[in-house]
C-alpha cells in the first residue's frame, strides 16, 4: 500500500516536473503550437488544389493524417525529450538513483506526453475548424476518439524505444528518434493510401499501429463507421500495446544496464 | 554494522572511438581491486588527484555504475543484486549541482521528494528547515536555479540529499568552488547531521583542512588504487614529514591539492 502510494507520488512528480518546465517556456510553447497548426493547415490545403465534389472529403482525409501525425510527433518527441533534458542537465543520475521503479518513471513520462500531445493536437484541430468547413455530418467522433485512445498504447511502446537513444547520447540521441518517426510517416499512409507504396513497403505498413489507427479513424470520420465497427481495430491496437509497451520497457532496461556498465549516464566528472 | 563493504572492486571504461570506423581503444582501469570496510556512522574521506577514481567509486556505491568485478555492499545490500534497496538508504551530492536550471529550488525539490515517495507538504517544510539552516535566503526558494550562484545551488543540492534522510550520504566534493562562508556553513552542517542523525558519510574532497576536520579516516586514491587508509592524524604522522595531511597527500600522490581544487573550481 505504502509502496503503491510512493510509486504514485513518483509518477506524479515526473508529470508535474514536465508541466512546470512547460510553464517556464510558455512563449516557446505558443511558437511550437503555431508551427504545428500552420503545418497541418498547409497539408489540409493540398486537398483544395483540385476542385470538384470530393474536395471536402480530400481536405478531411489529409486533415486527419495531419492531426494524427501531429499527435504522434509530439508524443514521440516529448518522451525522448524528457530523457534528453535529464541527460543535458545531468539530473538523470539523480532520477535513476532514486528508489523508484523504472516503469513508474517511464509511465510518468508517457502519461505527460499523451496529455500534452492531445492538448497540442486540440490547438491544431481548432485551427483546422477555423479555416475549413469540414463535412462532419456523418462522422462518428466517439468511434474516432476511441481508436485514438487505444492507439496511444502502442505509440507509447514505440516512444519508449525512441527514448533509449537520448539516454545513450545526449547530443544526438533525440534526433535519432526521428528515424522511427520517419519510417512510420513513410509507411503508415498518413497522407496517402498505403496502396501507392511499393509492395515491400506495404509489408512494413502492416506492422505499423498508425496504419490501422488511420484507417479506422478515417472510416469513423469520413464514412461514419460506428463504435461497433471499429472495435476490432481497438482491440488490435490494445493488443499491440500490450506487446509493445513491455518490449519498450524491457529495451529501456537493457539500454540502462548498458549505460550503467559503460558510464553513459554521467554528464560531468 | 558495516555501512560499506567493498571487496576487490574493479572498474574500467573504454574510451570512445574517434569516429565510427576508428579503432576500438583499449579499456582503461578507473578502479583497481579496491577493498575496504566502513563502519556505520563513520565519515570516510577520500582524497586523490583528478581522474584518480573518486567519482567512479561514489557512482559505484550509489548504483549509477556496475562494477566489472568484485563485491560492493551498502548496509549488507549488494549494489548489483539489490540496487533498489541500496537506493532507499543513500543520497549523493556531487561537485556539479545538477538541476533543472529553469525550475525553482522548490520545484526541483518537489520533484526530488516525489521520486522518493515523500508527501509534498512534509518535504517542503523539511526543505525549508534545511535551506534556512544553510543560510539560503527565503526569497530564493521560488527563483529559477539558473539565477542562483554556484554556492546557493550547492546548498539546494545538499537540501535535496538530506530531504530523504539518507543513512549513507555520499558527498563528492560538495564544497569545491564555494566561498569561505558557504564552505564553512556546509562543513558545519555536515558535522550537525553526523551528530544529530548519526549518518554515515563518504566525503571526496581536495580540501585537506576539510578532511582533517570532518573525517574519522581518510583514504588516498591514486591511479584507481587505494595507496593509504588511516586516520588523518596517523597519515600526517606517517607520511606528512611535518606538513600535516597536505604533506602526506603530496608525499603519497606527488600532486598539489591546491592546484587540483583550482582546476575543479
Coordinates of C-alpha atoms in Angstrom, one line a residue:
Chain A
X1 CA 0.0 0.0 0.0
X2 CA 2.7 2.4 1.1
X3 CA 4.8 1.3 -1.9
X4 CA 1.9 2.0 -4.3
X5 CA 1.4 5.4 -2.8
X6 CA 5.2 6.1 -3.2
X7 CA 5.1 5.0 -6.8
X8 CA 2.1 7.1 -7.4
X9 CA 3.8 10.1 -5.9
X10 CA 6.9 9.4 -8.0
X11 CA 4.8 9.3 -11.2
X12 CA 3.0 12.5 -10.2
X13 CA 6.4 14.1 -9.6
X14 CA 7.6 13.4 -13.2
X15 CA 4.3 14.7 -14.7
X16 CA 4.3 17.8 -12.5
X17 CA 8.0 18.5 -13.3
X18 CA 7.4 18.4 -17.1
X19 CA 4.4 20.7 -16.8
X20 CA 6.5 23.1 -14.7
X21 CA 9.0 23.1 -17.5
X22 CA 6.3 24.0 -20.0
X23 CA 5.3 26.9 -17.8
X24 CA 8.9 28.2 -17.9
X25 CA 8.9 28.0 -21.7
X26 CA 5.4 29.2 -22.3
X27 CA 6.4 31.7 -25.1
X28 CA 8.1 28.9 -27.0
X29 CA 5.1 26.6 -26.5
X30 CA 3.0 29.2 -28.3
X31 CA 5.5 29.3 -31.1
X32 CA 5.6 25.5 -31.4
X33 CA 1.8 25.2 -31.4
X34 CA 1.5 27.9 -34.1
X35 CA 4.0 26.0 -36.2
X36 CA 2.0 22.7 -35.7
X37 CA -1.2 24.5 -36.8
X38 CA 0.4 26.1 -39.8
X39 CA 2.0 22.8 -40.9
X40 CA -1.4 20.9 -40.6
X41 CA -3.2 23.7 -42.4
X42 CA -0.7 23.6 -45.2
X43 CA -1.2 19.9 -45.7
X44 CA -5.0 20.2 -45.5
X45 CA -4.9 22.9 -48.1
X46 CA -3.5 20.5 -50.6
X47 CA -7.0 19.0 -50.6
X48 CA -8.3 22.2 -52.1
X49 CA -5.9 22.1 -55.0
X50 CA -8.2 20.1 -57.2
X51 CA -11.8 21.4 -57.5
X52 CA -14.7 19.0 -57.6
X53 CA -17.3 17.3 -55.5
X54 CA -14.8 15.3 -53.4
X55 CA -12.9 18.3 -52.2
X56 CA -14.3 18.4 -48.7
X57 CA -13.6 14.7 -48.3
X58 CA -10.0 15.2 -49.5
X59 CA -9.4 18.0 -47.1
X60 CA -10.7 15.9 -44.3
X61 CA -8.7 12.9 -45.3
X62 CA -5.5 15.0 -45.2
X63 CA -6.5 16.8 -42.0
X64 CA -7.0 13.5 -40.2
X65 CA -3.5 12.5 -41.3
X66 CA -2.0 15.8 -40.2
X67 CA -3.8 15.7 -36.8
X68 CA -2.7 12.1 -36.1
X69 CA 0.8 12.8 -37.3
X70 CA 0.9 15.9 -35.0
X71 CA -0.2 13.8 -32.0
X72 CA 2.3 11.1 -32.8
X73 CA 5.2 13.5 -33.4
X74 CA 4.5 15.3 -30.1
X75 CA 4.2 12.0 -28.2
X76 CA 7.4 10.7 -29.6
X77 CA 9.3 14.0 -29.1
X78 CA 8.1 14.5 -25.6
X79 CA 9.0 11.0 -24.4
X80 CA 12.5 11.2 -25.9
X81 CA 12.8 14.9 -24.9
X82 CA 12.1 14.1 -21.3
X83 CA 15.1 11.8 -21.2
X84 CA 17.3 14.1 -23.3
X85 CA 16.6 17.0 -21.0
X86 CA 17.6 15.0 -18.0
X87 CA 20.8 14.0 -19.8
X88 CA 21.6 17.6 -20.6
X89 CA 21.0 18.9 -17.1
X90 CA 22.8 15.9 -15.5
X91 CA 19.7 15.2 -13.4
X92 CA 19.2 11.7 -14.9
X93 CA 21.7 10.3 -12.4
X94 CA 19.6 11.7 -9.6
X95 CA 16.4 10.4 -11.1
X96 CA 17.8 6.9 -11.7
X97 CA 19.4 6.9 -8.3
X98 CA 16.0 7.3 -6.6
X99 CA 14.3 4.1 -5.3
X100 CA 11.5 4.4 -7.9
X101 CA 10.8 1.6 -10.3
X102 CA 11.9 2.5 -13.8
X103 CA 8.5 1.5 -15.2
X104 CA 6.9 4.1 -12.8
X105 CA 9.3 6.8 -14.1
X106 CA 8.6 5.9 -17.7
X107 CA 4.8 5.7 -17.2
X108 CA 5.0 9.3 -15.7
X109 CA 6.9 10.5 -18.8
X110 CA 4.4 8.7 -21.1
X111 CA 1.3 10.0 -19.3
X112 CA 2.6 13.5 -19.6
X113 CA 3.4 13.0 -23.3
X114 CA -0.1 11.7 -24.0
X115 CA -1.9 14.6 -22.2
X116 CA 0.4 17.2 -23.7
X117 CA 0.2 15.6 -27.2
X118 CA -3.6 15.7 -27.0
X119 CA -3.5 19.4 -25.9
X120 CA -1.3 20.4 -28.8
X121 CA -3.4 18.4 -31.2
X122 CA -6.5 20.2 -29.9
X123 CA -4.9 23.5 -30.8
X124 CA -4.3 22.3 -34.4
X125 CA -7.8 20.9 -34.6
X126 CA -9.2 24.4 -33.7
X127 CA -7.0 25.9 -36.4
X128 CA -8.4 23.5 -39.0
X129 CA -12.0 24.1 -37.8
X130 CA -11.5 27.9 -38.2
X131 CA -10.1 27.7 -41.7
X132 CA -12.2 24.9 -43.3
X133 CA -15.8 24.0 -43.4
X134 CA -15.4 20.3 -42.9
X135 CA -18.2 17.8 -43.8
X136 CA -18.6 16.2 -40.4
X137 CA -22.3 15.5 -40.7
X138 CA -21.9 11.7 -40.8
X139 CA -18.8 11.4 -38.7
X140 CA -18.8 9.2 -35.6
X141 CA -16.4 11.2 -33.4
X142 CA -16.9 8.8 -30.5
X143 CA -15.6 5.9 -32.6
X144 CA -12.7 8.0 -33.8
X145 CA -11.7 9.1 -30.3
X146 CA -11.9 5.5 -29.1
X147 CA -9.5 4.4 -31.8
X148 CA -7.2 7.3 -30.9
X149 CA -7.2 6.4 -27.2
X150 CA -6.4 2.7 -27.9
X151 CA -3.7 3.8 -30.3
X152 CA -1.9 5.7 -27.5
X153 CA -0.8 2.4 -26.0
X154 CA 1.3 1.0 -28.9
X155 CA 2.6 4.5 -29.7
X156 CA 3.8 4.7 -26.1
X157 CA 5.6 1.4 -26.6
X158 CA 7.3 2.8 -29.7
X159 CA 8.1 6.1 -27.8
X160 CA 9.9 4.1 -25.1
X161 CA 12.1 2.5 -27.8
X162 CA 12.8 6.0 -29.0
X163 CA 13.7 7.2 -25.5
X164 CA 16.6 4.8 -25.4
X165 CA 18.7 6.9 -27.8
X166 CA 18.8 10.1 -25.9
X167 CA 19.8 8.1 -22.8
X168 CA 22.8 6.8 -24.7
X169 CA 23.7 10.1 -26.4
X170 CA 22.6 13.5 -25.0
X171 CA 23.9 15.3 -28.1
X172 CA 22.5 13.2 -31.0
X173 CA 20.0 10.7 -29.4
X174 CA 16.8 12.8 -29.6
X175 CA 17.4 13.5 -33.3
X176 CA 17.9 9.7 -33.8
X177 CA 14.4 9.0 -32.6
X178 CA 13.3 10.8 -35.8
X179 CA 14.4 7.8 -37.7
X180 CA 11.5 5.8 -36.1
X181 CA 9.1 8.7 -36.8
X182 CA 10.3 9.0 -40.4
X183 CA 9.6 5.3 -41.0
X184 CA 6.2 5.5 -39.5
X185 CA 5.4 8.6 -41.6
X186 CA 6.6 6.8 -44.8
X187 CA 4.7 3.5 -44.4
X188 CA 1.6 4.2 -42.4
X189 CA -0.5 6.1 -45.0
X190 CA -0.6 9.4 -43.1
X191 CA -1.2 11.5 -46.2
X192 CA -1.8 8.8 -48.9
X193 CA -3.3 5.3 -49.1
X194 CA -0.7 2.6 -48.4
X195 CA -1.7 1.1 -51.8
X196 CA 0.5 3.7 -53.5
X197 CA 3.6 2.3 -51.7
X198 CA 5.8 -0.3 -53.4
X199 CA 4.8 -3.8 -52.3
X200 CA 7.8 -4.3 -50.0
X201 CA 7.0 -1.1 -48.1
X202 CA 3.3 -2.1 -47.8
X203 CA 4.6 -5.1 -45.8
X204 CA 6.1 -2.7 -43.4
X205 CA 2.8 -0.8 -43.2
X206 CA 1.2 -3.9 -41.8
X207 CA 3.4 -3.7 -38.7
X208 CA 2.7 0.0 -38.0
X209 CA -0.1 0.7 -35.5
X210 CA -0.5 4.0 -37.2
X211 CA -1.8 2.3 -40.4
X212 CA -4.7 0.7 -38.5
X213 CA -5.3 3.8 -36.5
X214 CA -5.6 6.0 -39.5
X215 CA -7.8 3.5 -41.5
X216 CA -10.3 3.3 -38.6
X217 CA -10.3 7.0 -37.7
X218 CA -10.9 7.8 -41.4
X219 CA -13.6 5.2 -41.6
X220 CA -15.3 6.8 -38.5
X221 CA -14.9 10.4 -39.6
X222 CA -15.4 10.1 -43.4
X223 CA -17.8 7.2 -43.6
X224 CA -19.5 7.2 -40.2
X225 CA -18.2 3.8 -39.0
X226 CA -19.7 3.1 -35.6
X227 CA -18.0 2.1 -32.4
X228 CA -19.0 -1.5 -33.1
X229 CA -17.3 -1.3 -36.5
X230 CA -14.0 0.0 -35.1
X231 CA -13.9 -2.3 -32.1
X232 CA -11.7 -5.0 -33.9
X233 CA -9.2 -2.2 -34.6
X234 CA -9.4 -1.0 -31.0
X235 CA -8.8 -4.5 -29.6
X236 CA -6.0 -5.0 -32.2
X237 CA -4.3 -1.7 -31.1
X238 CA -4.7 -2.6 -27.4
X239 CA -3.1 -6.0 -28.2
X240 CA -0.3 -4.3 -30.0
X241 CA 0.2 -2.0 -27.0
X242 CA 0.2 -4.9 -24.6
X243 CA 3.1 -6.3 -26.6
X244 CA 4.9 -3.1 -27.5
X245 CA 4.9 -1.4 -24.0
X246 CA 6.7 -4.3 -22.2
X247 CA 9.1 -4.5 -25.2
X248 CA 9.8 -0.8 -24.8
X249 CA 10.3 -1.1 -21.0
X250 CA 12.5 -4.2 -21.5
X251 CA 14.6 -2.5 -24.2
X252 CA 14.9 0.6 -22.0
X253 CA 16.1 -1.6 -19.1
X254 CA 18.7 -3.3 -21.3
X255 CA 19.9 0.1 -22.5
X256 CA 20.1 1.4 -18.9
X257 CA 22.2 -1.7 -17.9
X258 CA 24.5 -0.8 -20.8
X259 CA 24.7 2.8 -19.7
X260 CA 25.5 1.7 -16.1
X261 CA 28.2 -0.6 -17.4
X262 CA 29.8 2.0 -19.7
X263 CA 29.2 5.1 -17.7
X264 CA 27.0 6.7 -20.3
X265 CA 24.6 8.4 -17.7
X266 CA 27.2 10.9 -16.4
X267 CA 27.4 14.4 -17.8
X268 CA 30.5 15.5 -15.8
X269 CA 33.1 14.1 -13.6
Chain B
X1 CA 27.1 -2.9 11.2
X2 CA 29.2 -2.0 8.2
X3 CA 27.9 0.9 6.1
X4 CA 30.1 -0.1 3.2
X5 CA 31.8 -3.4 2.4
X6 CA 34.0 -3.3 -0.7
X7 CA 35.9 -6.3 -1.8
X8 CA 38.3 -6.3 -4.8
X9 CA 36.2 -3.9 -6.8
X10 CA 37.5 -3.3 -10.4
X11 CA 36.0 -0.9 -12.9
X12 CA 37.3 0.0 -16.3
X13 CA 36.0 2.1 -19.2
X14 CA 36.6 2.0 -22.9
X15 CA 37.3 5.5 -24.3
X16 CA 35.0 6.5 -27.2
X17 CA 36.3 5.8 -30.7
X18 CA 37.4 8.9 -32.6
X19 CA 35.0 8.0 -35.4
X20 CA 32.5 5.3 -36.3
X21 CA 35.2 3.5 -38.3
X22 CA 38.0 4.4 -35.9
X23 CA 40.0 1.8 -34.0
X24 CA 38.4 0.4 -30.8
X25 CA 40.5 1.8 -28.0
X26 CA 41.7 -0.4 -25.1
X27 CA 39.9 -0.3 -21.8
X28 CA 41.3 2.0 -19.1
X29 CA 41.1 0.9 -15.5
X30 CA 39.4 3.5 -13.3
X31 CA 39.4 1.5 -10.1
X32 CA 41.7 -1.5 -9.4
X33 CA 40.9 -4.0 -6.7
X34 CA 39.6 -1.6 -4.2
X35 CA 38.9 -3.2 -0.8
X36 CA 37.8 -1.5 2.4
X37 CA 35.1 -1.5 5.0
X38 CA 33.4 1.5 6.6
X39 CA 31.6 1.1 9.9
X40 CA 28.2 2.7 10.4
X41 CA 28.3 6.4 11.5
X42 CA 31.8 6.9 10.2
X43 CA 32.9 9.8 8.0
X44 CA 35.3 8.4 5.5
X45 CA 37.3 10.9 3.5
X46 CA 38.6 10.1 0.0
X47 CA 41.5 12.1 -1.3
X48 CA 43.1 11.8 -4.7
X49 CA 44.1 13.8 -7.8
X50 CA 41.7 14.4 -10.6
X51 CA 41.0 11.3 -12.5
X52 CA 42.2 9.1 -9.7
X53 CA 38.7 7.3 -9.5
X54 CA 37.0 9.1 -6.6
X55 CA 33.8 9.9 -8.5
X56 CA 33.8 6.4 -10.1
X57 CA 33.8 4.9 -6.6
X58 CA 31.0 7.2 -5.5
X59 CA 28.9 6.2 -8.6
X60 CA 29.5 2.5 -7.9
X61 CA 28.3 2.9 -4.3
X62 CA 25.2 4.8 -5.4
X63 CA 24.3 2.2 -8.1
X64 CA 25.0 4.5 -11.1
X65 CA 27.7 2.2 -12.4
X66 CA 28.1 -1.5 -12.4
X67 CA 31.5 -2.9 -11.3
X68 CA 33.4 -5.2 -13.8
X69 CA 34.1 -7.5 -10.9
X70 CA 34.3 -7.5 -7.1
X71 CA 31.6 -7.1 -4.5
X72 CA 30.2 -3.9 -3.0
X73 CA 27.6 -3.8 -0.3
X74 CA 25.8 -1.0 1.5
X75 CA 24.5 -1.9 4.9
X76 CA 24.6 -5.6 3.8
X77 CA 22.8 -5.0 0.5
X78 CA 24.6 -5.8 -2.8
X79 CA 24.6 -2.8 -5.1
X80 CA 24.3 -5.0 -8.2
X81 CA 21.8 -7.6 -6.9
X82 CA 19.6 -5.3 -4.8
X83 CA 20.0 -1.7 -6.2
X84 CA 16.5 -0.6 -5.2
X85 CA 17.2 -1.5 -1.5
X86 CA 20.5 0.4 -1.6
X87 CA 18.9 3.4 -3.2
X88 CA 16.5 3.7 -0.3
X89 CA 19.5 4.2 2.0
X90 CA 21.7 6.6 0.1
X91 CA 21.9 10.0 -1.4
X92 CA 24.6 11.9 -3.2
X93 CA 25.8 15.5 -3.5
X94 CA 28.2 15.9 -6.5
X95 CA 30.5 18.7 -7.4
X96 CA 28.2 19.9 -10.1
X97 CA 24.8 20.7 -8.8
X98 CA 22.6 19.0 -11.4
X99 CA 19.2 20.5 -11.5
X100 CA 16.5 21.6 -14.0
X101 CA 18.0 25.1 -14.2
X102 CA 14.8 26.8 -15.4
X103 CA 12.9 25.5 -12.4
X104 CA 12.9 27.0 -9.0
X105 CA 14.6 25.4 -6.0
X106 CA 11.2 24.5 -4.7
X107 CA 10.1 22.9 -8.0
X108 CA 13.3 20.9 -8.1
X109 CA 13.0 19.8 -4.5
X110 CA 9.3 18.9 -5.0
X111 CA 10.4 16.6 -7.9
X112 CA 13.2 15.0 -5.9
X113 CA 10.9 14.4 -2.9
X114 CA 8.2 12.9 -5.2
X115 CA 10.7 10.4 -6.6
X116 CA 11.4 9.2 -3.1
X117 CA 7.6 9.0 -2.4
X118 CA 7.6 11.8 0.1
X119 CA 4.5 14.0 0.5
X120 CA 4.8 17.4 -0.9
X121 CA 3.8 19.2 2.3
X122 CA 6.3 17.3 4.6
X123 CA 9.1 17.7 2.0
X124 CA 8.6 21.4 1.7
X125 CA 8.7 22.1 5.4
X126 CA 11.8 19.9 5.7
X127 CA 13.5 21.6 2.8
X128 CA 12.7 25.0 4.2
X129 CA 14.2 23.9 7.5
X130 CA 17.4 22.7 5.8
X131 CA 17.8 25.7 3.5
X132 CA 17.2 28.1 6.4
X133 CA 19.9 26.3 8.4
X134 CA 22.3 26.6 5.4
X135 CA 21.6 30.3 5.1
X136 CA 19.7 30.4 1.7
X137 CA 17.5 33.5 1.6
X138 CA 13.8 32.6 1.6
X139 CA 13.3 34.8 -1.4
X140 CA 15.4 32.4 -3.4
X141 CA 13.2 29.4 -3.0
X142 CA 11.0 30.3 -5.9
X143 CA 13.7 31.7 -8.1
X144 CA 15.0 29.6 -11.1
X145 CA 18.2 27.8 -10.2
X146 CA 19.9 29.5 -13.2
X147 CA 19.6 32.8 -11.2
X148 CA 21.5 31.4 -8.2
X149 CA 25.1 31.5 -7.5
X150 CA 27.1 28.2 -7.5
X151 CA 27.2 28.2 -3.7
X152 CA 23.4 28.7 -3.5
X153 CA 22.8 25.9 -6.0
X154 CA 25.1 23.6 -3.9
X155 CA 23.0 24.4 -0.8
X156 CA 19.9 23.3 -2.7
X157 CA 21.7 20.2 -3.7
X158 CA 22.5 19.4 -0.1
X159 CA 18.9 20.0 0.8
X160 CA 17.8 17.6 -1.9
X161 CA 20.1 14.9 -0.5
X162 CA 19.0 15.4 3.1
X163 CA 15.3 15.6 2.3
X164 CA 15.2 11.8 2.1
X165 CA 17.1 11.3 5.4
X166 CA 19.7 9.0 3.9
X167 CA 21.5 6.6 6.1
X168 CA 24.6 6.9 3.9
X169 CA 25.5 10.2 2.4
X170 CA 27.9 10.4 -0.5
X171 CA 29.5 13.8 -0.8
X172 CA 31.6 14.2 -4.0
X173 CA 33.5 17.5 -3.5
X174 CA 30.4 19.3 -2.0
X175 CA 32.4 22.5 -1.1
X176 CA 34.6 22.8 -4.2
X177 CA 34.2 26.3 -5.7
X178 CA 32.3 27.7 -2.7
X179 CA 33.2 31.0 -1.0
X180 CA 34.7 30.6 2.5
X181 CA 31.4 31.4 4.3
X182 CA 29.4 29.0 2.2
X183 CA 32.1 26.4 2.7
X184 CA 32.0 26.9 6.5
X185 CA 28.2 26.7 6.5
X186 CA 28.3 23.4 4.6
X187 CA 31.0 21.9 6.8
X188 CA 29.1 22.9 10.0
X189 CA 26.0 21.3 8.6
X190 CA 27.8 18.1 7.8
X191 CA 29.0 18.0 11.4
X192 CA 25.5 18.6 12.6
X193 CA 23.9 15.8 10.6
X194 CA 26.6 13.4 11.8
X195 CA 26.0 14.5 15.4
X196 CA 22.2 14.6 15.2
X197 CA 21.4 11.7 13.0
X198 CA 24.5 9.5 13.1
X199 CA 24.6 9.4 9.3
X200 CA 27.5 7.6 7.7
X201 CA 29.3 9.8 5.2
X202 CA 31.8 9.3 2.4
X203 CA 33.4 12.6 1.6
X204 CA 35.6 13.1 -1.5
X205 CA 37.5 16.4 -1.2
X206 CA 40.6 18.2 -2.3
X207 CA 40.4 20.4 0.8
X208 CA 42.9 18.9 3.4
X209 CA 41.5 21.1 6.2
X210 CA 38.0 19.8 5.5
X211 CA 39.2 16.2 5.5
X212 CA 41.1 16.8 8.8
X213 CA 38.1 18.5 10.4
X214 CA 35.3 16.2 9.2
X215 CA 36.7 12.7 8.6
X216 CA 37.4 9.9 11.0
X217 CA 39.6 8.1 8.4
X218 CA 41.0 9.2 5.1
X219 CA 41.8 7.0 2.1
X220 CA 44.2 8.2 -0.6
X221 CA 43.4 7.1 -4.1
X222 CA 45.9 7.3 -6.9
X223 CA 45.5 5.7 -10.4
X224 CA 42.5 3.8 -9.2
X225 CA 44.1 2.2 -6.2
X226 CA 44.0 2.9 -2.5
X227 CA 47.5 3.7 -1.5
X228 CA 46.7 4.6 2.1
X229 CA 43.8 4.4 4.5
X230 CA 44.1 5.7 8.1
X231 CA 43.1 8.5 10.4
X232 CA 44.1 11.9 9.2
X233 CA 46.4 12.3 12.2
X234 CA 48.1 8.9 11.6
X235 CA 48.5 9.7 7.9
X236 CA 50.1 13.1 8.7
X237 CA 52.5 11.5 11.2
X238 CA 53.5 8.6 8.9
X239 CA 53.7 10.4 5.6
X240 CA 53.4 14.2 6.3
X241 CA 57.0 14.9 7.1
X242 CA 55.9 17.9 9.3
X243 CA 53.5 19.2 6.6
X244 CA 50.3 17.6 8.1
X245 CA 47.7 15.9 6.0
X246 CA 48.7 18.1 3.0
X247 CA 52.3 16.9 3.3
X248 CA 51.1 13.3 3.4
X249 CA 48.9 13.8 0.3
X250 CA 51.9 15.4 -1.6
X251 CA 54.2 12.6 -0.5
X252 CA 51.7 9.9 -1.4
X253 CA 50.5 11.2 -4.7
X254 CA 53.1 13.7 -5.9
X255 CA 50.3 16.2 -6.5
X256 CA 49.5 19.6 -5.1
X257 CA 45.9 19.6 -3.7
X258 CA 45.6 23.4 -4.2
X259 CA 46.2 23.1 -7.9
X260 CA 43.6 20.3 -8.0
X261 CA 41.0 22.5 -6.4
X262 CA 41.7 25.4 -8.7
X263 CA 41.2 23.2 -11.7
X264 CA 37.9 22.0 -10.3
X265 CA 36.6 25.4 -9.3

